[in-house]
Amino acid sequence: MVKEIERKLPVVHVCTIVPISLTVGANRIVPAIAIPHPLGDPTKSAEEQKEIRRRLVEKALRALQTEIHEQTVFTD
């Protein structure tokens, strides 16, 4: 499914288990926080969670802007 969507529109797969994303063929992969809370950390304050989400979205947007030629995991 990921490959078919990617043919028409570049996408970023934000995920908690990178090896699965690699196996299904995702091209741009951004690791998330944790399985039960991929886009946050319930032990953090609301402001800290907002910052975590902002960093993940910014990383995903940078990944979309990056030309790639093979599967790439964006860790920075």
PDB file of N, CA and C in Angstrom:
ATOM      1  N   MET A   1       0.818  -1.188   0.000  1.00  0.00           N
ATOM      2  CA  MET A   1       0.000   0.000   0.000  1.00  0.00           C
ATOM      3  C   MET A   1       0.866   1.257   0.000  1.00  0.00           C
ATOM      4  N   VAL A   2       1.918   1.269   0.810  1.00  0.00           N
ATOM      5  CA  VAL A   2       2.799   2.431   0.895  1.00  0.00           C
ATOM      6  C   VAL A   2       3.404   2.745  -0.464  1.00  0.00           C
ATOM      7  N   LYS A   3       3.848   1.740  -1.159  1.00  0.00           N
ATOM      8  CA  LYS A   3       4.467   1.942  -2.478  1.00  0.00           C
ATOM      9  C   LYS A   3       3.478   2.553  -3.467  1.00  0.00           C
ATOM     10  N   GLU A   4       2.227   2.120  -3.435  1.00  0.00           N
ATOM     11  CA  GLU A   4       1.225   2.649  -4.347  1.00  0.00           C
ATOM     12  C   GLU A   4       0.936   4.126  -4.071  1.00  0.00           C
ATOM     13  N   ILE A   5       0.823   4.484  -2.817  1.00  0.00           N
ATOM     14  CA  ILE A   5       0.602   5.887  -2.466  1.00  0.00           C
ATOM     15  C   ILE A   5       1.808   6.720  -2.898  1.00  0.00           C
ATOM     16  N   GLU A   6       2.993   6.201  -2.664  1.00  0.00           N
ATOM     17  CA  GLU A   6       4.232   6.916  -2.985  1.00  0.00           C
ATOM     18  C   GLU A   6       4.365   7.179  -4.481  1.00  0.00           C
ATOM     19  N   ARG A   7       3.742   6.369  -5.307  1.00  0.00           N
ATOM     20  CA  ARG A   7       3.807   6.602  -6.757  1.00  0.00           C
ATOM     21  C   ARG A   7       3.157   7.931  -7.140  1.00  0.00           C
ATOM     22  N   LYS A   8       2.168   8.346  -6.388  1.00  0.00           N
ATOM     23  CA  LYS A   8       1.421   9.573  -6.692  1.00  0.00           C
ATOM     24  C   LYS A   8       1.821  10.751  -5.801  1.00  0.00           C
ATOM     25  N   LEU A   9       2.227  10.453  -4.591  1.00  0.00           N
ATOM     26  CA  LEU A   9       2.437  11.496  -3.602  1.00  0.00           C
ATOM     27  C   LEU A   9       3.526  11.068  -2.617  1.00  0.00           C
ATOM     28  N   PRO A  10       4.571  11.873  -2.438  1.00  0.00           N
ATOM     29  CA  PRO A  10       5.573  11.487  -1.455  1.00  0.00           C
ATOM     30  C   PRO A  10       4.967  11.509  -0.048  1.00  0.00           C
ATOM     31  N   VAL A  11       5.301  10.514   0.739  1.00  0.00           N
ATOM     32  CA  VAL A  11       4.764  10.410   2.098  1.00  0.00           C
ATOM     33  C   VAL A  11       5.884  10.108   3.080  1.00  0.00           C
ATOM     34  N   VAL A  12       5.601  10.392   4.336  1.00  0.00           N
ATOM     35  CA  VAL A  12       6.513  10.050   5.424  1.00  0.00           C
ATOM     36  C   VAL A  12       5.778   9.095   6.340  1.00  0.00           C
ATOM     37  N   HIS A  13       6.441   8.017   6.689  1.00  0.00           N
ATOM     38  CA  HIS A  13       5.861   7.036   7.602  1.00  0.00           C
ATOM     39  C   HIS A  13       6.433   7.311   8.989  1.00  0.00           C
ATOM     40  N   VAL A  14       5.615   7.894   9.880  1.00  0.00           N
ATOM     41  CA  VAL A  14       6.015   8.111  11.263  1.00  0.00           C
ATOM     42  C   VAL A  14       5.627   6.841  12.008  1.00  0.00           C
ATOM     43  N   CYS A  15       6.624   6.166  12.567  1.00  0.00           N
ATOM     44  CA  CYS A  15       6.354   4.844  13.133  1.00  0.00           C
ATOM     45  C   CYS A  15       7.149   4.595  14.398  1.00  0.00           C
ATOM     46  N   THR A  16       6.709   3.613  15.149  1.00  0.00           N
ATOM     47  CA  THR A  16       7.416   3.251  16.373  1.00  0.00           C
ATOM     48  C   THR A  16       8.313   2.034  16.184  1.00  0.00           C
ATOM     49  N   ILE A  17       8.063   1.249  15.166  1.00  0.00           N
ATOM     50  CA  ILE A  17       8.880   0.048  14.927  1.00  0.00           C
ATOM     51  C   ILE A  17       9.460   0.152  13.513  1.00  0.00           C
ATOM     52  N   VAL A  18      10.644   0.724  13.426  1.00  0.00           N
ATOM     53  CA  VAL A  18      11.285   0.993  12.138  1.00  0.00           C
ATOM     54  C   VAL A  18      11.451  -0.262  11.284  1.00  0.00           C
ATOM     55  N   PRO A  19      11.866  -1.411  11.837  1.00  0.00           N
ATOM     56  CA  PRO A  19      12.032  -2.591  10.981  1.00  0.00           C
ATOM     57  C   PRO A  19      10.755  -2.991  10.225  1.00  0.00           C
ATOM     58  N   ILE A  20       9.609  -2.783  10.827  1.00  0.00           N
ATOM     59  CA  ILE A  20       8.364  -3.100  10.125  1.00  0.00           C
ATOM     60  C   ILE A  20       8.175  -2.139   8.951  1.00  0.00           C
ATOM     61  N   SER A  21       8.446  -0.871   9.161  1.00  0.00           N
ATOM     62  CA  SER A  21       8.334   0.110   8.079  1.00  0.00           C
ATOM     63  C   SER A  21       9.279  -0.227   6.938  1.00  0.00           C
ATOM     64  N   LEU A  22      10.476  -0.666   7.279  1.00  0.00           N
ATOM     65  CA  LEU A  22      11.432  -1.066   6.246  1.00  0.00           C
ATOM     66  C   LEU A  22      10.916  -2.280   5.480  1.00  0.00           C
ATOM     67  N   THR A  23      10.317  -3.216   6.196  1.00  0.00           N
ATOM     68  CA  THR A  23       9.807  -4.430   5.570  1.00  0.00           C
ATOM     69  C   THR A  23       8.653  -4.147   4.614  1.00  0.00           C
ATOM     70  N   VAL A  24       7.769  -3.216   4.990  1.00  0.00           N
ATOM     71  CA  VAL A  24       6.628  -2.928   4.124  1.00  0.00           C
ATOM     72  C   VAL A  24       6.984  -1.994   2.980  1.00  0.00           C
ATOM     73  N   GLY A  25       8.208  -1.484   2.983  1.00  0.00           N
ATOM     74  CA  GLY A  25       8.675  -0.693   1.848  1.00  0.00           C
ATOM     75  C   GLY A  25       8.502   0.801   1.958  1.00  0.00           C
ATOM     76  N   ALA A  26       8.301   1.316   3.158  1.00  0.00           N
ATOM     77  CA  ALA A  26       8.204   2.771   3.317  1.00  0.00           C
ATOM     78  C   ALA A  26       9.525   3.402   2.900  1.00  0.00           C
ATOM     79  N   ASN A  27       9.446   4.515   2.185  1.00  0.00           N
ATOM     80  CA  ASN A  27      10.665   5.162   1.704  1.00  0.00           C
ATOM     81  C   ASN A  27      11.233   6.186   2.674  1.00  0.00           C
ATOM     82  N   ARG A  28      10.390   7.005   3.253  1.00  0.00           N
ATOM     83  CA  ARG A  28      10.824   8.016   4.220  1.00  0.00           C
ATOM     84  C   ARG A  28      10.253   7.628   5.575  1.00  0.00           C
ATOM     85  N   ILE A  29      11.131   7.345   6.519  1.00  0.00           N
ATOM     86  CA  ILE A  29      10.696   6.832   7.817  1.00  0.00           C
ATOM     87  C   ILE A  29      11.198   7.763   8.921  1.00  0.00           C
ATOM     88  N   VAL A  30      10.280   8.197   9.787  1.00  0.00           N
ATOM     89  CA  VAL A  30      10.628   9.009  10.948  1.00  0.00           C
ATOM     90  C   VAL A  30      10.239   8.213  12.192  1.00  0.00           C
ATOM     91  N   PRO A  31      11.207   7.838  13.008  1.00  0.00           N
ATOM     92  CA  PRO A  31      10.884   7.096  14.232  1.00  0.00           C
ATOM     93  C   PRO A  31      10.070   7.943  15.209  1.00  0.00           C
ATOM     94  N   ALA A  32       9.046   7.348  15.793  1.00  0.00           N
ATOM     95  CA  ALA A  32       8.200   8.016  16.774  1.00  0.00           C
ATOM     96  C   ALA A  32       8.701   7.691  18.183  1.00  0.00           C
ATOM     97  N   ILE A  33       7.923   8.058  19.191  1.00  0.00           N
ATOM     98  CA  ILE A  33       8.360   7.951  20.578  1.00  0.00           C
ATOM     99  C   ILE A  33       8.252   6.519  21.123  1.00  0.00           C
ATOM    100  N   ALA A  34       7.043   5.991  21.240  1.00  0.00           N
ATOM    101  CA  ALA A  34       6.851   4.662  21.822  1.00  0.00           C
ATOM    102  C   ALA A  34       5.534   4.073  21.312  1.00  0.00           C
ATOM    103  N   ILE A  35       5.407   2.768  21.347  1.00  0.00           N
ATOM    104  CA  ILE A  35       4.228   2.105  20.796  1.00  0.00           C
ATOM    105  C   ILE A  35       2.915   2.633  21.389  1.00  0.00           C
ATOM    106  N   PRO A  36       2.763   2.713  22.716  1.00  0.00           N
ATOM    107  CA  PRO A  36       1.467   3.177  23.214  1.00  0.00           C
ATOM    108  C   PRO A  36       1.241   4.684  23.026  1.00  0.00           C
ATOM    109  N   HIS A  37       2.326   5.445  22.811  1.00  0.00           N
ATOM    110  CA  HIS A  37       2.217   6.902  22.671  1.00  0.00           C
ATOM    111  C   HIS A  37       3.194   7.370  21.596  1.00  0.00           C
ATOM    112  N   PRO A  38       2.882   7.114  20.326  1.00  0.00           N
ATOM    113  CA  PRO A  38       3.836   7.408  19.264  1.00  0.00           C
ATOM    114  C   PRO A  38       4.182   8.885  19.121  1.00  0.00           C
ATOM    115  N   LEU A  39       3.255   9.763  19.459  1.00  0.00           N
ATOM    116  CA  LEU A  39       3.501  11.195  19.261  1.00  0.00           C
ATOM    117  C   LEU A  39       3.530  11.986  20.555  1.00  0.00           C
ATOM    118  N   GLY A  40       3.905  11.335  21.638  1.00  0.00           N
ATOM    119  CA  GLY A  40       3.970  12.063  22.894  1.00  0.00           C
ATOM    120  C   GLY A  40       4.479  11.203  24.028  1.00  0.00           C
ATOM    121  N   ASP A  41       4.454  11.783  25.218  1.00  0.00           N
ATOM    122  CA  ASP A  41       4.907  11.097  26.419  1.00  0.00           C
ATOM    123  C   ASP A  41       4.009  11.567  27.551  1.00  0.00           C
ATOM    124  N   PRO A  42       3.120  10.704  28.028  1.00  0.00           N
ATOM    125  CA  PRO A  42       2.148  11.129  29.043  1.00  0.00           C
ATOM    126  C   PRO A  42       2.781  11.542  30.366  1.00  0.00           C
ATOM    127  N   THR A  43       4.057  11.260  30.558  1.00  0.00           N
ATOM    128  CA  THR A  43       4.715  11.691  31.787  1.00  0.00           C
ATOM    129  C   THR A  43       5.194  13.136  31.699  1.00  0.00           C
ATOM    130  N   LYS A  44       5.081  13.736  30.532  1.00  0.00           N
ATOM    131  CA  LYS A  44       5.529  15.118  30.316  1.00  0.00           C
ATOM    132  C   LYS A  44       4.352  16.079  30.436  1.00  0.00           C
ATOM    133  N   SER A  45       4.684  17.337  30.640  1.00  0.00           N
ATOM    134  CA  SER A  45       3.645  18.374  30.710  1.00  0.00           C
ATOM    135  C   SER A  45       3.053  18.598  29.321  1.00  0.00           C
ATOM    136  N   ALA A  46       1.926  19.286  29.284  1.00  0.00           N
ATOM    137  CA  ALA A  46       1.279  19.576  28.002  1.00  0.00           C
ATOM    138  C   ALA A  46       2.220  20.371  27.098  1.00  0.00           C
ATOM    139  N   GLU A  47       2.939  21.318  27.655  1.00  0.00           N
ATOM    140  CA  GLU A  47       3.869  22.131  26.858  1.00  0.00           C
ATOM    141  C   GLU A  47       5.018  21.278  26.310  1.00  0.00           C
ATOM    142  N   GLU A  48       5.541  20.358  27.131  1.00  0.00           N
ATOM    143  CA  GLU A  48       6.615  19.475  26.667  1.00  0.00           C
ATOM    144  C   GLU A  48       6.112  18.539  25.565  1.00  0.00           C
ATOM    145  N   GLN A  49       4.895  18.040  25.718  1.00  0.00           N
ATOM    146  CA  GLN A  49       4.329  17.168  24.680  1.00  0.00           C
ATOM    147  C   GLN A  49       4.134  17.930  23.380  1.00  0.00           C
ATOM    148  N   LYS A  50       3.703  19.177  23.481  1.00  0.00           N
ATOM    149  CA  LYS A  50       3.540  20.003  22.284  1.00  0.00           C
ATOM    150  C   LYS A  50       4.877  20.149  21.564  1.00  0.00           C
ATOM    151  N   GLU A  51       5.949  20.356  22.315  1.00  0.00           N
ATOM    152  CA  GLU A  51       7.281  20.493  21.719  1.00  0.00           C
ATOM    153  C   GLU A  51       7.739  19.181  21.071  1.00  0.00           C
ATOM    154  N   ILE A  52       7.445  18.047  21.703  1.00  0.00           N
ATOM    155  CA  ILE A  52       7.776  16.741  21.125  1.00  0.00           C
ATOM    156  C   ILE A  52       7.071  16.581  19.778  1.00  0.00           C
ATOM    157  N   ARG A  53       5.793  16.887  19.747  1.00  0.00           N
ATOM    158  CA  ARG A  53       5.016  16.765  18.510  1.00  0.00           C
ATOM    159  C   ARG A  53       5.522  17.724  17.435  1.00  0.00           C
ATOM    160  N   ARG A  54       5.865  18.942  17.843  1.00  0.00           N
ATOM    161  CA  ARG A  54       6.380  19.918  16.889  1.00  0.00           C
ATOM    162  C   ARG A  54       7.672  19.404  16.248  1.00  0.00           C
ATOM    163  N   ARG A  55       8.571  18.855  17.060  1.00  0.00           N
ATOM    164  CA  ARG A  55       9.838  18.325  16.523  1.00  0.00           C
ATOM    165  C   ARG A  55       9.582  17.181  15.544  1.00  0.00           C
ATOM    166  N   LEU A  56       8.647  16.288  15.869  1.00  0.00           N
ATOM    167  CA  LEU A  56       8.341  15.176  14.966  1.00  0.00           C
ATOM    168  C   LEU A  56       7.747  15.657  13.644  1.00  0.00           C
ATOM    169  N   VAL A  57       6.839  16.615  13.713  1.00  0.00           N
ATOM    170  CA  VAL A  57       6.236  17.147  12.485  1.00  0.00           C
ATOM    171  C   VAL A  57       7.287  17.867  11.649  1.00  0.00           C
ATOM    172  N   GLU A  58       8.141  18.652  12.290  1.00  0.00           N
ATOM    173  CA  GLU A  58       9.204  19.343  11.546  1.00  0.00           C
ATOM    174  C   GLU A  58      10.149  18.351  10.887  1.00  0.00           C
ATOM    175  N   LYS A  59      10.466  17.277  11.602  1.00  0.00           N
ATOM    176  CA  LYS A  59      11.332  16.241  11.030  1.00  0.00           C
ATOM    177  C   LYS A  59      10.656  15.581   9.832  1.00  0.00           C
ATOM    178  N   ALA A  60       9.364  15.318   9.947  1.00  0.00           N
ATOM    179  CA  ALA A  60       8.619  14.711   8.836  1.00  0.00           C
ATOM    180  C   ALA A  60       8.572  15.657   7.632  1.00  0.00           C
ATOM    181  N   LEU A  61       8.407  16.940   7.873  1.00  0.00           N
ATOM    182  CA  LEU A  61       8.395  17.905   6.772  1.00  0.00           C
ATOM    183  C   LEU A  61       9.762  17.985   6.091  1.00  0.00           C
ATOM    184  N   ARG A  62      10.837  17.935   6.872  1.00  0.00           N
ATOM    185  CA  ARG A  62      12.188  17.900   6.271  1.00  0.00           C
ATOM    186  C   ARG A  62      12.368  16.637   5.444  1.00  0.00           C
ATOM    187  N   ALA A  63      11.838  15.525   5.946  1.00  0.00           N
ATOM    188  CA  ALA A  63      11.941  14.265   5.199  1.00  0.00           C
ATOM    189  C   ALA A  63      11.216  14.372   3.859  1.00  0.00           C
ATOM    190  N   LEU A  64      10.063  15.022   3.846  1.00  0.00           N
ATOM    191  CA  LEU A  64       9.314  15.205   2.597  1.00  0.00           C
ATOM    192  C   LEU A  64      10.091  16.045   1.590  1.00  0.00           C
ATOM    193  N   GLN A  65      10.870  16.979   2.075  1.00  0.00           N
ATOM    194  CA  GLN A  65      11.633  17.875   1.202  1.00  0.00           C
ATOM    195  C   GLN A  65      12.943  17.274   0.722  1.00  0.00           C
ATOM    196  N   THR A  66      13.311  16.135   1.269  1.00  0.00           N
ATOM    197  CA  THR A  66      14.589  15.512   0.947  1.00  0.00           C
ATOM    198  C   THR A  66      14.430  14.542  -0.214  1.00  0.00           C
ATOM    199  N   GLU A  67      15.256  14.724  -1.226  1.00  0.00           N
ATOM    200  CA  GLU A  67      15.249  13.776  -2.335  1.00  0.00           C
ATOM    201  C   GLU A  67      15.966  12.506  -1.876  1.00  0.00           C
ATOM    202  N   ILE A  68      15.327  11.379  -2.089  1.00  0.00           N
ATOM    203  CA  ILE A  68      15.925  10.105  -1.685  1.00  0.00           C
ATOM    204  C   ILE A  68      15.956   9.156  -2.875  1.00  0.00           C
ATOM    205  N   HIS A  69      16.846   8.164  -2.792  1.00  0.00           N
ATOM    206  CA  HIS A  69      16.965   7.158  -3.853  1.00  0.00           C
ATOM    207  C   HIS A  69      16.823   5.745  -3.298  1.00  0.00           C
ATOM    208  N   GLU A  70      16.689   5.658  -1.986  1.00  0.00           N
ATOM    209  CA  GLU A  70      16.474   4.364  -1.320  1.00  0.00           C
ATOM    210  C   GLU A  70      15.767   4.636  -0.006  1.00  0.00           C
ATOM    211  N   GLN A  71      15.329   3.585   0.651  1.00  0.00           N
ATOM    212  CA  GLN A  71      14.661   3.755   1.937  1.00  0.00           C
ATOM    213  C   GLN A  71      15.579   4.531   2.874  1.00  0.00           C
ATOM    214  N   THR A  72      15.009   5.513   3.559  1.00  0.00           N
ATOM    215  CA  THR A  72      15.808   6.370   4.438  1.00  0.00           C
ATOM    216  C   THR A  72      15.091   6.548   5.767  1.00  0.00           C
ATOM    217  N   VAL A  73      15.838   6.355   6.849  1.00  0.00           N
ATOM    218  CA  VAL A  73      15.322   6.597   8.195  1.00  0.00           C
ATOM    219  C   VAL A  73      15.886   7.940   8.648  1.00  0.00           C
ATOM    220  N   PHE A  74      15.011   8.864   8.966  1.00  0.00           N
ATOM    221  CA  PHE A  74      15.407  10.207   9.384  1.00  0.00           C
ATOM    222  C   PHE A  74      15.475  10.261  10.900  1.00  0.00           C
ATOM    223  N   THR A  75      16.673  10.140  11.434  1.00  0.00           N
ATOM    224  CA  THR A  75      16.844  10.127  12.878  1.00  0.00           C
ATOM    225  C   THR A  75      17.212  11.497  13.445  1.00  0.00           C
ATOM    226  N   ASP A  76      17.674  12.395  12.635  1.00  0.00           N
ATOM    227  CA  ASP A  76      18.054  13.735  13.117  1.00  0.00           C
ATOM    228  C   ASP A  76      17.064  14.779  12.717  1.00  0.00           C
TER     229      ASP A  76
END
